[in-house]
């Protein structure tokens, strides 16, 4: 890669990250409307999320093998149209059966897009030889912040089809940019491409389990925020997406300067501090009965969670430079149990004990994640 074409390639992959964020924002902001349209409750929605998450993890786990036969560019060009179609079908689901047909397909697309856009972003960071990875995830957060509140308004005023239409246009734009600007990279091949040949997988295992707990917390904050706010103030349903929106905006505010923070504080110290802030935010959500206080708590959670997964992914990829997609795939596989069981567990707790109580329990999961990161640091793997 030459310096002259780097800005175009960076813009193209950034567009994919932003579109990914818009998709998450569409899910978060329109969740109450989707549940009403499909005629499902909290437990059923939690089960659907669990099924979807299983397929997301499966897609990411397969990515290491796919990276040996297809470039990041090829996978993204194939999955982005499928992602747009499955998201649109999910958003407009009018029956429980259609909901359960569409949400697993969307989960597959989430997994493939997540893995290969991150693999391409890490490769670009390596080419430039300076930290830029956080800025890509800042694009995700900005997309979430913009779309979450827009989706809650559009879905209540116009219908979820309007949300699907806006998201579809973003997917089309990012596909064109990838097709024109992202080159096919050399495929991972040979013995070095297999993460299982590493003599010590413990660092990746610690990162993977911690990441699973953190992703479960992110999923809860994003996809259940509108439900909590809708319960606290039903008359404000049109702006129930504010929780996810403030989460996304605060995520972006931290992620864009996040690469400088990585260099200044070190990756492990940054993860520890971020987890402490996140835990405090979820405790506040569990205790608050106020719409405004809960919105502020979601903002705090957004600040705390902002740098965690990007830092874990960047650290994992750095540990296996011969096959970055394979390292991310291995870490993603280890996230399976916490991130797949959490949506169902959250849905059951929310239905029986209240959504706020379920958010309070997320703080306990993050305490376990904090312990894993401290073990990672103690064993000398942290930066």
Tab-separated table of C-alpha atoms in Angstrom:
chain	number	residue	atom	x	y	z
A	1	UNK	CA	0.000	0.000	0.000
A	2	UNK	CA	1.286	3.462	-0.842
A	3	UNK	CA	0.699	6.669	1.095
A	4	UNK	CA	-1.310	8.096	-1.808
A	5	UNK	CA	-4.084	5.485	-1.723
A	6	UNK	CA	-4.274	5.063	2.055
A	7	UNK	CA	-6.835	7.867	2.658
A	8	UNK	CA	-9.236	6.330	0.120
A	9	UNK	CA	-8.891	2.868	1.625
A	10	UNK	CA	-9.325	4.268	5.124
A	11	UNK	CA	-12.484	6.109	4.071
A	12	UNK	CA	-13.888	2.940	2.505
A	13	UNK	CA	-13.415	0.728	5.545
A	14	UNK	CA	-14.607	3.545	7.808
A	15	UNK	CA	-17.853	3.579	5.838
A	16	UNK	CA	-18.332	-0.107	6.668
A	17	UNK	CA	-17.803	0.579	10.380
A	18	UNK	CA	-20.268	3.475	10.292
A	19	UNK	CA	-22.845	1.338	8.472
A	20	UNK	CA	-22.330	-1.433	11.027
A	21	UNK	CA	-23.088	1.140	13.735
A	22	UNK	CA	-26.171	2.331	11.864
A	23	UNK	CA	-27.430	-1.267	11.807
A	24	UNK	CA	-26.955	-1.575	15.576
A	25	UNK	CA	-28.676	1.770	16.090
A	26	UNK	CA	-31.584	0.613	13.930
A	27	UNK	CA	-31.971	-2.483	16.115
A	28	UNK	CA	-31.707	-0.536	19.352
A	29	UNK	CA	-34.020	2.357	18.521
A	30	UNK	CA	-36.748	0.288	16.874
A	31	UNK	CA	-36.733	-2.624	19.350
A	32	UNK	CA	-40.037	-1.744	21.112
A	33	UNK	CA	-41.775	-1.305	17.729
A	34	UNK	CA	-40.382	-4.596	16.388
A	35	UNK	CA	-41.604	-6.408	19.501
A	36	UNK	CA	-45.075	-4.901	19.179
A	37	UNK	CA	-45.295	-5.582	15.424
A	38	UNK	CA	-44.169	-9.189	15.766
A	39	UNK	CA	-46.315	-9.801	18.845
A	40	UNK	CA	-43.506	-11.015	21.126
A	41	UNK	CA	-42.493	-10.344	24.735
A	42	UNK	CA	-39.181	-9.890	26.541
A	43	UNK	CA	-38.440	-13.597	27.012
A	44	UNK	CA	-39.183	-14.396	23.363
A	45	UNK	CA	-37.055	-11.494	22.198
A	46	UNK	CA	-34.220	-12.673	24.458
A	47	UNK	CA	-34.462	-16.160	22.954
A	48	UNK	CA	-34.301	-14.695	19.452
A	49	UNK	CA	-31.217	-12.678	20.384
A	50	UNK	CA	-29.597	-15.812	21.785
A	51	UNK	CA	-30.146	-17.728	18.547
A	52	UNK	CA	-28.854	-14.774	16.547
A	53	UNK	CA	-25.782	-14.440	18.760
A	54	UNK	CA	-24.951	-18.131	18.413
A	55	UNK	CA	-24.817	-17.658	14.645
A	56	UNK	CA	-22.818	-14.430	15.011
A	57	UNK	CA	-20.203	-16.292	17.025
A	58	UNK	CA	-20.269	-19.212	14.575
A	59	UNK	CA	-19.642	-16.851	11.673
A	60	UNK	CA	-16.712	-15.222	13.460
A	61	UNK	CA	-15.306	-18.604	14.477
A	62	UNK	CA	-15.336	-19.727	10.829
A	63	UNK	CA	-13.569	-16.571	9.761
A	64	UNK	CA	-10.069	-17.879	10.358
A	65	UNK	CA	-10.642	-20.636	7.798
A	66	UNK	CA	-12.439	-18.342	5.363
A	67	UNK	CA	-9.488	-15.934	5.518
A	68	UNK	CA	-7.352	-18.683	3.937
A	69	UNK	CA	-9.510	-18.803	0.788
A	70	UNK	CA	-11.061	-15.321	0.494
A	71	UNK	CA	-9.757	-11.799	1.057
A	72	UNK	CA	-11.325	-9.287	3.457
A	73	UNK	CA	-12.578	-7.393	0.415
A	74	UNK	CA	-14.263	-10.424	-1.140
A	75	UNK	CA	-16.077	-11.356	2.062
A	76	UNK	CA	-17.286	-7.807	2.676
A	77	UNK	CA	-18.579	-7.451	-0.894
A	78	UNK	CA	-20.563	-10.648	-0.459
A	79	UNK	CA	-21.927	-10.079	3.032
A	80	UNK	CA	-22.961	-6.399	2.918
A	81	UNK	CA	-25.942	-6.937	0.535
A	82	UNK	CA	-27.068	-9.970	2.562
A	83	UNK	CA	-26.781	-7.913	5.750
A	84	UNK	CA	-28.970	-5.133	4.320
A	85	UNK	CA	-31.664	-7.595	3.197
A	86	UNK	CA	-31.748	-9.577	6.442
A	87	UNK	CA	-31.860	-6.396	8.552
A	88	UNK	CA	-34.755	-5.040	6.501
A	89	UNK	CA	-36.640	-8.341	6.785
A	90	UNK	CA	-36.102	-8.410	10.555
A	91	UNK	CA	-37.235	-4.817	11.072
A	92	UNK	CA	-40.480	-5.432	9.192
A	93	UNK	CA	-41.279	-8.812	10.797
A	94	UNK	CA	-45.028	-8.962	11.469
A	95	UNK	CA	-45.275	-12.398	13.128
A	96	UNK	CA	-43.236	-14.383	15.686
A	97	UNK	CA	-42.372	-16.940	12.986
A	98	UNK	CA	-40.965	-14.272	10.639
A	99	UNK	CA	-39.030	-12.789	13.564
A	100	UNK	CA	-37.386	-16.165	14.245
A	101	UNK	CA	-36.616	-16.697	10.557
A	102	UNK	CA	-34.931	-13.339	10.032
A	103	UNK	CA	-32.992	-12.736	13.239
A	104	UNK	CA	-30.625	-15.740	12.804
A	105	UNK	CA	-29.795	-14.691	9.240
A	106	UNK	CA	-29.018	-11.211	10.491
A	107	UNK	CA	-26.796	-12.720	13.184
A	108	UNK	CA	-24.685	-14.503	10.560
A	109	UNK	CA	-24.211	-11.265	8.657
A	110	UNK	CA	-23.265	-9.410	11.830
A	111	UNK	CA	-20.548	-11.968	12.562
A	112	UNK	CA	-18.924	-12.022	9.128
A	113	UNK	CA	-19.027	-8.228	8.801
A	114	UNK	CA	-17.640	-7.689	12.304
A	115	UNK	CA	-14.706	-10.036	11.827
A	116	UNK	CA	-13.574	-9.002	8.357
A	117	UNK	CA	-14.017	-5.256	8.769
A	118	UNK	CA	-11.850	-5.497	11.913
A	119	UNK	CA	-9.261	-7.639	10.129
A	120	UNK	CA	-9.013	-5.062	7.339
A	121	UNK	CA	-8.807	-2.210	9.854
A	122	UNK	CA	-5.952	-3.889	11.752
A	123	UNK	CA	-4.144	-4.496	8.447
A	124	UNK	CA	-4.461	-0.819	7.542
A	125	UNK	CA	-3.122	0.171	10.956
A	126	UNK	CA	-0.162	-2.138	10.387
A	127	UNK	CA	0.488	-0.626	6.944
A	128	UNK	CA	0.474	2.904	8.329
A	129	UNK	CA	2.616	1.934	11.343
A	130	UNK	CA	0.766	4.145	13.804
A	131	UNK	CA	-2.374	3.636	15.938
A	132	UNK	CA	-5.615	4.331	14.028
A	133	UNK	CA	-7.738	1.323	15.029
A	134	UNK	CA	-9.885	3.157	17.591
A	135	UNK	CA	-10.985	5.722	15.023
A	136	UNK	CA	-12.714	2.979	13.032
A	137	UNK	CA	-14.685	1.911	16.090
A	138	UNK	CA	-15.483	5.558	16.658
A	139	UNK	CA	-17.325	5.317	13.354
A	140	UNK	CA	-19.435	2.462	14.756
A	141	UNK	CA	-20.320	4.532	17.811
A	142	UNK	CA	-21.204	7.573	15.719
A	143	UNK	CA	-23.462	5.413	13.561
A	144	UNK	CA	-25.182	4.008	16.652
A	145	UNK	CA	-25.700	7.465	18.127
A	146	UNK	CA	-27.195	8.867	14.937
A	147	UNK	CA	-29.453	5.942	14.098
A	148	UNK	CA	-30.707	4.929	17.536
A	149	UNK	CA	-32.757	8.041	18.171
A	150	UNK	CA	-33.675	8.349	14.467
A	151	UNK	CA	-34.927	4.746	14.460
A	152	UNK	CA	-37.107	5.223	17.543
A	153	UNK	CA	-38.702	8.292	15.949
A	154	UNK	CA	-39.077	6.804	12.461
A	155	UNK	CA	-40.481	3.510	13.737
A	156	UNK	CA	-43.158	5.218	15.839
A	157	UNK	CA	-44.049	7.915	13.303
A	158	UNK	CA	-43.621	6.145	9.938
A	159	UNK	CA	-43.042	2.485	10.678
A	160	UNK	CA	-40.038	0.191	10.813
A	161	UNK	CA	-39.949	-0.014	6.999
A	162	UNK	CA	-38.624	3.572	7.020
A	163	UNK	CA	-35.753	2.513	9.284
A	164	UNK	CA	-34.980	-0.363	6.933
A	165	UNK	CA	-34.918	1.998	3.954
A	166	UNK	CA	-32.459	4.422	5.547
A	167	UNK	CA	-30.163	1.580	6.616
A	168	UNK	CA	-30.336	0.050	3.130
A	169	UNK	CA	-29.027	3.245	1.530
A	170	UNK	CA	-26.056	3.262	3.907
A	171	UNK	CA	-25.231	-0.351	3.043
A	172	UNK	CA	-25.349	0.431	-0.672
A	173	UNK	CA	-22.922	3.340	-0.257
A	174	UNK	CA	-20.429	1.340	1.793
A	175	UNK	CA	-20.543	-1.541	-0.735
A	176	UNK	CA	-19.629	0.840	-3.562
A	177	UNK	CA	-16.761	2.330	-1.552
A	178	UNK	CA	-15.335	-1.094	-0.680
A	179	UNK	CA	-15.616	-2.275	-4.277
A	180	UNK	CA	-13.748	0.770	-5.576
A	181	UNK	CA	-11.105	1.342	-2.902
A	182	UNK	CA	-10.231	-1.811	-0.930
A	183	UNK	CA	-7.669	-4.072	-2.658
A	184	UNK	CA	-7.594	-7.865	-2.172
A	185	UNK	CA	-4.855	-8.750	0.297
A	186	UNK	CA	-2.658	-11.832	0.300
A	187	UNK	CA	-4.488	-14.786	1.856
A	188	UNK	CA	-3.366	-16.346	5.117
A	189	UNK	CA	-1.772	-19.679	4.276
A	190	UNK	CA	0.561	-22.329	5.576
A	191	UNK	CA	1.255	-23.565	9.086
A	192	UNK	CA	1.535	-20.074	10.527
A	193	UNK	CA	-2.091	-19.407	9.594
A	194	UNK	CA	-3.359	-21.856	12.242
A	195	UNK	CA	-3.783	-20.237	15.641
A	196	UNK	CA	-3.891	-23.729	17.192
A	197	UNK	CA	-0.144	-24.066	16.512
A	198	UNK	CA	0.647	-21.306	19.026
A	199	UNK	CA	2.688	-22.672	21.950
A	200	UNK	CA	0.739	-20.570	24.486
A	201	UNK	CA	-2.917	-19.755	23.854
A	202	UNK	CA	-3.609	-18.543	27.398
A	203	UNK	CA	-3.335	-14.813	26.533
A	204	UNK	CA	-5.926	-15.193	23.764
A	205	UNK	CA	-8.147	-17.288	26.043
A	206	UNK	CA	-8.148	-14.642	28.776
A	207	UNK	CA	-8.930	-11.946	26.234
A	208	UNK	CA	-11.670	-14.027	24.620
A	209	UNK	CA	-13.604	-14.800	27.797
A	210	UNK	CA	-13.293	-11.195	28.999
A	211	UNK	CA	-14.483	-9.994	25.591
A	212	UNK	CA	-17.521	-12.267	25.773
A	213	UNK	CA	-18.643	-10.704	29.049
A	214	UNK	CA	-18.026	-7.201	27.718
A	215	UNK	CA	-19.910	-7.848	24.474
A	216	UNK	CA	-22.820	-9.234	26.506
A	217	UNK	CA	-22.842	-5.957	28.468
A	218	UNK	CA	-22.709	-3.888	25.268
A	219	UNK	CA	-25.562	-5.882	23.765
A	220	UNK	CA	-27.693	-5.343	26.848
A	221	UNK	CA	-26.977	-1.611	26.937
A	222	UNK	CA	-27.760	-1.131	23.263
A	223	UNK	CA	-30.651	-3.467	22.580
A	224	UNK	CA	-32.535	-3.196	25.890
A	225	UNK	CA	-32.027	0.520	26.564
A	226	UNK	CA	-35.120	1.582	24.609
A	227	UNK	CA	-37.182	-1.057	26.431
A	228	UNK	CA	-36.102	0.275	29.843
A	229	UNK	CA	-36.791	3.898	28.896
A	230	UNK	CA	-40.112	2.918	27.324
A	231	UNK	CA	-41.091	1.308	30.629
A	232	UNK	CA	-39.964	4.298	32.694
A	233	UNK	CA	-41.811	6.864	30.547
A	234	UNK	CA	-44.289	5.380	28.028
A	235	UNK	CA	-45.332	8.864	26.890
A	236	UNK	CA	-41.769	9.421	25.620
A	237	UNK	CA	-41.704	6.309	23.405
A	238	UNK	CA	-40.702	8.334	20.332
A	239	UNK	CA	-37.408	9.252	22.021
A	240	UNK	CA	-36.786	5.955	23.809
A	241	UNK	CA	-33.743	5.600	21.568
A	242	UNK	CA	-31.988	8.314	23.576
A	243	UNK	CA	-30.335	5.721	25.823
A	244	UNK	CA	-28.635	3.985	22.893
A	245	UNK	CA	-27.997	7.355	21.261
A	246	UNK	CA	-26.155	8.788	24.268
A	247	UNK	CA	-24.336	5.462	24.608
A	248	UNK	CA	-23.174	5.799	20.995
A	249	UNK	CA	-22.281	9.486	21.196
A	250	UNK	CA	-20.207	8.985	24.346
A	251	UNK	CA	-18.598	5.912	22.772
A	252	UNK	CA	-17.570	8.024	19.796
A	253	UNK	CA	-16.300	10.876	21.975
A	254	UNK	CA	-13.835	8.483	23.622
A	255	UNK	CA	-13.001	6.290	20.641
A	256	UNK	CA	-11.854	8.998	18.239
A	257	UNK	CA	-9.022	10.071	20.602
A	258	UNK	CA	-8.707	6.467	21.817
A	259	UNK	CA	-5.529	5.685	19.876
A	260	UNK	CA	-3.714	8.515	21.653
A	261	UNK	CA	-5.041	7.184	24.956
A	262	UNK	CA	-3.697	3.713	24.096
A	263	UNK	CA	-0.258	5.200	23.523
A	264	UNK	CA	-0.395	7.412	26.622
A	265	UNK	CA	-1.762	5.032	29.270
A	266	UNK	CA	-1.053	1.577	27.855
A	267	UNK	CA	-3.675	-0.928	26.760
A	268	UNK	CA	-4.116	-2.882	29.977
A	269	UNK	CA	-4.394	0.149	32.274
A	270	UNK	CA	-6.898	1.628	29.855
A	271	UNK	CA	-9.029	-1.534	29.984
A	272	UNK	CA	-9.003	-1.627	33.792
A	273	UNK	CA	-10.077	2.007	34.122
A	274	UNK	CA	-12.753	1.570	31.468
A	275	UNK	CA	-14.230	-1.440	33.244
A	276	UNK	CA	-14.485	0.459	36.534
A	277	UNK	CA	-16.458	3.256	34.832
A	278	UNK	CA	-18.710	0.717	33.086
A	279	UNK	CA	-19.481	-1.150	36.304
A	280	UNK	CA	-20.522	2.084	38.023
A	281	UNK	CA	-22.828	2.917	35.095
A	282	UNK	CA	-24.625	-0.440	35.225
A	283	UNK	CA	-25.048	-0.178	39.000
A	284	UNK	CA	-26.732	3.194	38.426
A	285	UNK	CA	-29.090	1.653	35.851
A	286	UNK	CA	-30.068	-1.025	38.329
A	287	UNK	CA	-30.884	1.477	41.048
A	288	UNK	CA	-32.450	4.343	39.100
A	289	UNK	CA	-36.156	4.749	38.442
A	290	UNK	CA	-35.784	8.007	36.529
A	291	UNK	CA	-35.857	8.447	32.741
A	292	UNK	CA	-33.243	11.231	32.807
A	293	UNK	CA	-30.934	9.512	35.299
A	294	UNK	CA	-31.089	6.319	33.238
A	295	UNK	CA	-30.200	8.210	30.050
A	296	UNK	CA	-27.205	9.691	31.901
A	297	UNK	CA	-26.249	6.210	33.120
A	298	UNK	CA	-26.332	4.876	29.550
A	299	UNK	CA	-24.004	7.733	28.606
A	300	UNK	CA	-21.645	6.685	31.411
A	301	UNK	CA	-21.754	3.066	30.250
A	302	UNK	CA	-20.979	4.253	26.724
A	303	UNK	CA	-17.910	6.100	27.988
A	304	UNK	CA	-16.677	3.072	29.931
A	305	UNK	CA	-17.231	0.406	27.280
A	306	UNK	CA	-15.922	2.495	24.384
A	307	UNK	CA	-12.331	1.283	24.247
A	308	UNK	CA	-12.628	-2.246	25.609
A	309	UNK	CA	-13.475	-4.434	22.612
A	310	UNK	CA	-11.334	-2.452	20.118
A	311	UNK	CA	-8.384	-2.733	22.509
A	312	UNK	CA	-8.927	-6.460	23.033
A	313	UNK	CA	-9.181	-7.041	19.275
A	314	UNK	CA	-6.082	-4.958	18.547
A	315	UNK	CA	-4.142	-6.759	21.294
A	316	UNK	CA	-5.216	-10.195	20.051
A	317	UNK	CA	-4.287	-9.376	16.454
A	318	UNK	CA	-0.897	-8.084	17.607
A	319	UNK	CA	-0.216	-11.408	19.345
A	320	UNK	CA	-0.664	-13.313	16.044
A	321	UNK	CA	0.555	-11.040	13.208
A	322	UNK	CA	0.784	-13.986	10.772
A	323	UNK	CA	-3.011	-14.399	10.760
A	324	UNK	CA	-4.889	-11.492	12.297
A	325	UNK	CA	-8.279	-12.784	11.156
A	326	UNK	CA	-7.428	-16.142	12.718
A	327	UNK	CA	-6.541	-14.520	16.055
A	328	UNK	CA	-9.782	-12.534	16.039
A	329	UNK	CA	-11.670	-15.682	15.084
A	330	UNK	CA	-10.149	-17.621	17.997
A	331	UNK	CA	-10.959	-14.853	20.461
A	332	UNK	CA	-14.470	-14.556	19.045
A	333	UNK	CA	-15.062	-18.296	19.502
A	334	UNK	CA	-14.215	-17.973	23.190
A	335	UNK	CA	-16.828	-15.259	23.602
A	336	UNK	CA	-19.510	-17.791	22.716
A	337	UNK	CA	-20.841	-18.870	26.108
A	338	UNK	CA	-21.258	-15.476	27.813
A	339	UNK	CA	-22.481	-13.582	24.781
A	340	UNK	CA	-24.931	-16.278	23.646
A	341	UNK	CA	-26.440	-17.062	27.042
A	342	UNK	CA	-26.684	-13.437	28.167
A	343	UNK	CA	-29.599	-12.310	25.930
A	344	UNK	CA	-31.846	-15.171	27.052
A	345	UNK	CA	-30.860	-14.731	30.691
A	346	UNK	CA	-31.406	-10.977	30.458
A	347	UNK	CA	-34.817	-11.483	28.860
A	348	UNK	CA	-35.938	-13.918	31.587
A	349	UNK	CA	-34.736	-11.644	34.393
A	350	UNK	CA	-36.262	-8.567	32.729
A	351	UNK	CA	-39.628	-10.299	32.327
A	352	UNK	CA	-39.756	-11.570	35.916
A	353	UNK	CA	-37.807	-9.054	38.005
A	354	UNK	CA	-37.742	-5.953	35.813
A	355	UNK	CA	-35.452	-4.543	33.144
A	356	UNK	CA	-33.660	-2.256	35.603
A	357	UNK	CA	-32.790	-5.194	37.877
A	358	UNK	CA	-31.396	-7.092	34.882
A	359	UNK	CA	-29.138	-4.147	34.064
A	360	UNK	CA	-27.828	-4.166	37.626
A	361	UNK	CA	-26.773	-7.805	37.254
A	362	UNK	CA	-24.637	-6.875	34.235
A	363	UNK	CA	-22.279	-5.115	36.661
A	364	UNK	CA	-21.477	-8.523	38.196
A	365	UNK	CA	-20.459	-9.916	34.791
A	366	UNK	CA	-18.154	-6.970	34.232
A	367	UNK	CA	-16.512	-7.576	37.613
A	368	UNK	CA	-15.554	-11.033	36.327
A	369	UNK	CA	-14.188	-9.479	33.144
A	370	UNK	CA	-12.101	-7.078	35.227
A	371	UNK	CA	-10.606	-10.032	37.101
A	372	UNK	CA	-9.596	-11.702	33.809
A	373	UNK	CA	-7.900	-8.550	32.526
A	374	UNK	CA	-5.958	-8.230	35.795
A	375	UNK	CA	-4.780	-11.851	35.401
A	376	UNK	CA	-3.732	-11.040	31.812
A	377	UNK	CA	-1.703	-8.108	33.146
A	378	UNK	CA	-0.153	-10.101	35.991
A	379	UNK	CA	1.089	-12.756	33.567
A	380	UNK	CA	3.024	-10.059	31.705
A	381	UNK	CA	0.977	-9.945	28.487
A	382	UNK	CA	-0.416	-6.426	28.893
A	383	UNK	CA	0.974	-3.250	27.362
